[in-house]
Short mmCIF file of N, CA and C in Angstrom, two decimals:
data_model
loop_
_atom_site.label_atom_id
_atom_site.label_comp_id
_atom_site.label_asym_id
_atom_site.label_seq_id
_atom_site.Cartn_x
_atom_site.Cartn_y
_atom_site.Cartn_z
N UNK A 1 11.71 5.35 7.86
CA UNK A 1 10.49 4.84 7.82
C UNK A 1 10.20 4.75 6.05
N UNK A 2 10.27 3.56 5.83
CA UNK A 2 9.65 3.23 4.64
C UNK A 2 7.84 3.88 3.87
N UNK A 3 8.13 4.01 2.62
CA UNK A 3 7.00 4.30 2.17
C UNK A 3 5.80 3.55 1.73
N UNK A 4 4.82 3.33 1.61
CA UNK A 4 3.80 2.51 1.20
C UNK A 4 4.70 1.70 -0.56
N UNK A 5 5.04 2.54 -1.31
CA UNK A 5 5.65 2.27 -2.81
C UNK A 5 6.93 1.24 -2.39
N UNK A 6 7.96 1.57 -1.50
CA UNK A 6 8.97 1.26 -1.27
C UNK A 6 8.56 0.05 -0.59
N UNK A 7 7.85 -0.24 0.22
CA UNK A 7 7.22 -1.75 0.74
C UNK A 7 6.86 -2.90 -0.30
N UNK A 8 6.14 -2.17 -0.84
CA UNK A 8 5.50 -2.88 -2.04
C UNK A 8 6.45 -3.17 -3.02
N UNK A 9 7.55 -2.42 -3.20
CA UNK A 9 8.59 -2.80 -4.31
C UNK A 9 9.50 -3.52 -3.40
N UNK A 10 9.66 -3.38 -2.36
CA UNK A 10 10.69 -4.31 -2.01
C UNK A 10 9.99 -5.69 -1.51
N UNK A 11 9.06 -5.69 -0.85
CA UNK A 11 8.97 -7.07 -0.15
C UNK A 11 7.87 -7.95 -1.29
N UNK A 12 7.31 -7.23 -2.58
CA UNK A 12 6.54 -7.84 -3.03
C UNK A 12 6.64 -7.83 -4.33
N UNK A 13 8.29 -7.33 -4.86
CA UNK A 13 8.47 -6.96 -5.92
C UNK A 13 7.83 -6.52 -7.15
N UNK A 14 6.73 -5.45 -6.56
CA UNK A 14 6.10 -4.63 -7.68
C UNK A 14 7.15 -3.44 -7.73
N UNK A 15 7.50 -3.46 -9.21
CA UNK A 15 8.44 -2.30 -9.78
C UNK A 15 7.94 -0.96 -9.53
N UNK A 16 6.61 -0.95 -9.87
CA UNK A 16 6.03 0.46 -10.17
C UNK A 16 4.44 0.10 -9.70
N UNK A 17 4.06 0.34 -8.32
CA UNK A 17 2.66 0.33 -7.83
C UNK A 17 1.71 0.77 -8.22
N UNK A 18 1.89 2.49 -8.24
CA UNK A 18 1.15 3.33 -8.72
C UNK A 18 1.16 4.12 -9.97
N UNK A 19 0.21 4.33 -10.70
CA UNK A 19 0.17 5.23 -11.55
C UNK A 19 0.18 6.69 -11.28
N UNK A 20 1.01 7.73 -11.62
CA UNK A 20 1.01 9.09 -11.19
C UNK A 20 2.13 9.18 -10.99
N UNK A 21 2.60 10.81 -9.80
CA UNK A 21 3.61 10.95 -9.34
C UNK A 21 3.03 11.63 -7.86
N UNK A 22 3.45 11.75 -6.32
CA UNK A 22 3.14 12.36 -5.36
C UNK A 22 4.35 13.88 -6.10
N UNK A 23 5.22 13.73 -6.18
CA UNK A 23 6.09 15.18 -6.74
C UNK A 23 5.51 15.86 -8.15
N UNK A 24 4.32 16.10 -8.08
CA UNK A 24 4.21 16.82 -9.82
C UNK A 24 3.54 18.00 -9.04
N UNK A 25 3.82 19.43 -9.85
CA UNK A 25 3.25 20.82 -9.44
C UNK A 25 2.08 20.78 -9.60
N UNK A 26 1.29 20.38 -11.00
CA UNK A 26 -0.02 20.51 -11.03
C UNK A 26 -0.67 19.62 -10.42
N UNK A 27 -1.72 19.75 -9.70
CA UNK A 27 -2.55 18.88 -8.91
C UNK A 27 -3.25 17.73 -10.15
N UNK A 28 -3.82 18.41 -10.92
CA UNK A 28 -4.62 17.68 -11.88
C UNK A 28 -3.94 16.41 -12.39
N UNK A 29 -2.84 16.78 -12.16
CA UNK A 29 -1.60 15.65 -12.94
C UNK A 29 -1.17 15.07 -11.68
N UNK A 30 -1.51 15.14 -10.64
CA UNK A 30 -0.99 13.99 -9.79
C UNK A 30 -2.06 13.17 -9.46
N UNK A 31 -2.32 12.56 -10.39
CA UNK A 31 -3.63 11.64 -9.80
C UNK A 31 -3.10 10.20 -9.20
N UNK A 32 -3.34 9.51 -8.34
CA UNK A 32 -2.75 8.47 -7.92
C UNK A 32 -3.39 7.45 -7.94
N UNK A 33 -3.10 6.22 -8.56
CA UNK A 33 -3.95 4.88 -8.78
C UNK A 33 -3.39 3.97 -8.97
N UNK A 34 -3.94 2.37 -8.08
CA UNK A 34 -2.80 1.41 -8.34
C UNK A 34 -2.54 1.04 -9.96
N UNK A 35 -1.50 0.46 -9.97
CA UNK A 35 -1.65 -0.50 -10.83
C UNK A 35 -2.10 -1.99 -11.14
N UNK A 36 -2.40 -2.36 -11.85
CA UNK A 36 -2.92 -3.55 -11.78
C UNK A 36 -1.68 -4.70 -11.15
N UNK A 37 -0.42 -4.32 -11.09
CA UNK A 37 0.58 -5.36 -10.53
C UNK A 37 0.91 -4.52 -8.89
N UNK A 38 0.56 -3.24 -9.02
CA UNK A 38 0.60 -2.98 -7.48
C UNK A 38 -1.05 -3.40 -6.60
N UNK A 39 -2.07 -3.33 -7.62
CA UNK A 39 -2.69 -3.76 -6.72
C UNK A 39 -2.67 -5.34 -6.07
N UNK A 40 -2.27 -6.03 -6.88
CA UNK A 40 -2.02 -7.00 -6.30
C UNK A 40 -0.71 -7.33 -5.31
N UNK A 41 -0.07 -6.58 -5.27
CA UNK A 41 1.20 -6.54 -4.10
C UNK A 41 0.24 -5.51 -3.28
N UNK A 42 -0.56 -4.86 -3.16
CA UNK A 42 -1.40 -4.27 -2.03
C UNK A 42 -2.67 -5.50 -1.46
N UNK A 43 -2.83 -6.10 -2.15
CA UNK A 43 -3.45 -7.36 -1.87
C UNK A 43 -2.93 -8.56 -1.12
N UNK A 44 -1.76 -8.67 -1.25
CA UNK A 44 -0.97 -9.24 -0.74
C UNK A 44 -0.38 -8.74 0.77
N UNK A 45 -0.27 -7.51 1.08
CA UNK A 45 0.05 -6.98 2.01
C UNK A 45 -0.77 -7.38 2.86
N UNK A 46 -2.03 -6.87 2.34
CA UNK A 46 -3.24 -7.04 3.24
C UNK A 46 -3.36 -7.97 3.85
N UNK A 47 -3.36 -9.08 3.00
CA UNK A 47 -3.63 -10.55 3.56
C UNK A 47 -2.06 -11.08 4.65
N UNK A 48 -1.02 -10.56 4.45
CA UNK A 48 0.47 -10.76 5.34
C UNK A 48 -0.16 -10.53 6.54
N UNK A 49 -1.05 -8.89 7.05
CA UNK A 49 -1.64 -8.87 7.93
C UNK A 49 -2.08 -9.73 8.62
N UNK A 50 -3.43 -9.80 8.13
CA UNK A 50 -4.18 -10.92 8.63
C UNK A 50 -3.58 -12.23 8.92
N UNK A 51 -2.69 -12.63 8.28
CA UNK A 51 -1.60 -14.24 8.24
C UNK A 51 -1.27 -14.03 9.54
N UNK A 52 -0.20 -12.71 9.55
CA UNK A 52 0.43 -12.62 10.89
C UNK A 52 -0.37 -12.82 12.32
N UNK A 53 -1.69 -11.80 12.20
CA UNK A 53 -2.77 -11.76 13.28
C UNK A 53 -3.12 -13.25 13.82
N UNK A 54 -3.21 -13.90 12.72
CA UNK A 54 -3.99 -15.15 12.74
C UNK A 54 -2.82 -15.99 13.06
N UNK A 55 -1.64 -15.94 12.72
CA UNK A 55 -0.52 -16.66 13.95
C UNK A 55 -0.19 -16.35 15.16
N UNK A 56 0.27 -15.27 15.67
CA UNK A 56 0.67 -14.58 16.64
C UNK A 56 -0.49 -14.35 17.71
N UNK A 57 -2.20 -14.17 17.22
CA UNK A 57 -3.23 -13.88 17.92
C UNK A 57 -3.48 -12.79 18.52
N UNK A 58 -2.56 -11.79 18.39
CA UNK A 58 -2.80 -10.75 19.59
C UNK A 58 -2.49 -9.64 18.22
N UNK A 59 -3.02 -7.68 18.60
CA UNK A 59 -2.95 -7.00 18.10
C UNK A 59 -4.31 -6.98 17.30
N UNK A 60 -4.29 -5.93 16.45
CA UNK A 60 -5.36 -5.61 16.27
C UNK A 60 -5.44 -5.26 14.47
N UNK A 61 -5.55 -6.42 13.80
CA UNK A 61 -5.35 -6.44 12.40
C UNK A 61 -6.17 -5.53 11.39
N UNK A 62 -7.42 -5.63 12.01
CA UNK A 62 -8.53 -4.44 11.39
C UNK A 62 -7.97 -3.00 11.82
N UNK A 63 -7.30 -2.58 12.68
CA UNK A 63 -7.22 -1.38 12.56
C UNK A 63 -5.40 -1.26 11.84
N UNK A 64 -4.94 -2.34 11.63
CA UNK A 64 -3.69 -1.79 10.91
C UNK A 64 -4.01 -1.48 9.59
N UNK A 65 -4.99 -2.48 9.13
CA UNK A 65 -5.76 -2.69 7.71
C UNK A 65 -6.05 -1.45 7.38
N UNK A 66 -7.14 -0.89 7.95
CA UNK A 66 -7.66 0.57 8.58
C UNK A 66 -6.32 1.65 8.25
N UNK A 67 -5.53 1.48 8.69
CA UNK A 67 -4.47 2.32 8.68
C UNK A 67 -3.54 2.83 7.46
N UNK A 68 -3.63 1.42 7.01
CA UNK A 68 -2.83 1.24 5.74
C UNK A 68 -3.61 1.75 4.65
N UNK A 69 -5.04 1.53 4.73
CA UNK A 69 -5.94 2.10 3.68
C UNK A 69 -5.96 3.29 3.69
N UNK A 70 -5.75 4.12 4.77
CA UNK A 70 -5.99 5.63 4.95
C UNK A 70 -4.71 6.37 4.36
N UNK A 71 -3.49 5.46 4.36
CA UNK A 71 -2.09 6.26 3.28
C UNK A 71 -2.52 6.31 1.92
N UNK A 72 -3.68 5.24 1.62
CA UNK A 72 -3.56 4.89 0.08
C UNK A 72 -4.85 6.05 -0.32
N UNK A 73 -6.01 6.80 0.78
CA UNK A 73 -6.62 7.78 0.51
C UNK A 73 -5.79 8.90 0.50
N UNK A 74 -4.98 9.30 1.29
CA UNK A 74 -4.54 10.40 1.31
C UNK A 74 -3.20 10.87 0.21
N UNK A 75 -3.24 9.65 -0.87
CA UNK A 75 -2.09 10.16 -1.75
C UNK A 75 -2.64 10.68 -2.97
#
């Protein structure tokens, strides 16, 4: 399974989507935030989810977006 970071890098060409690191020992240094480029890629990902939903007319796009949003809050 790919991480959100890997998806943004691979499918949206975003080299460094986040500021900070999930692999650090000091919690205060582990603040994760989107880079400007990362936020643009994330917005494209969300729009893609809604566009696919409109194209196929099934599924729950809002639920999927909520799940993606929860991943960013857990970082």
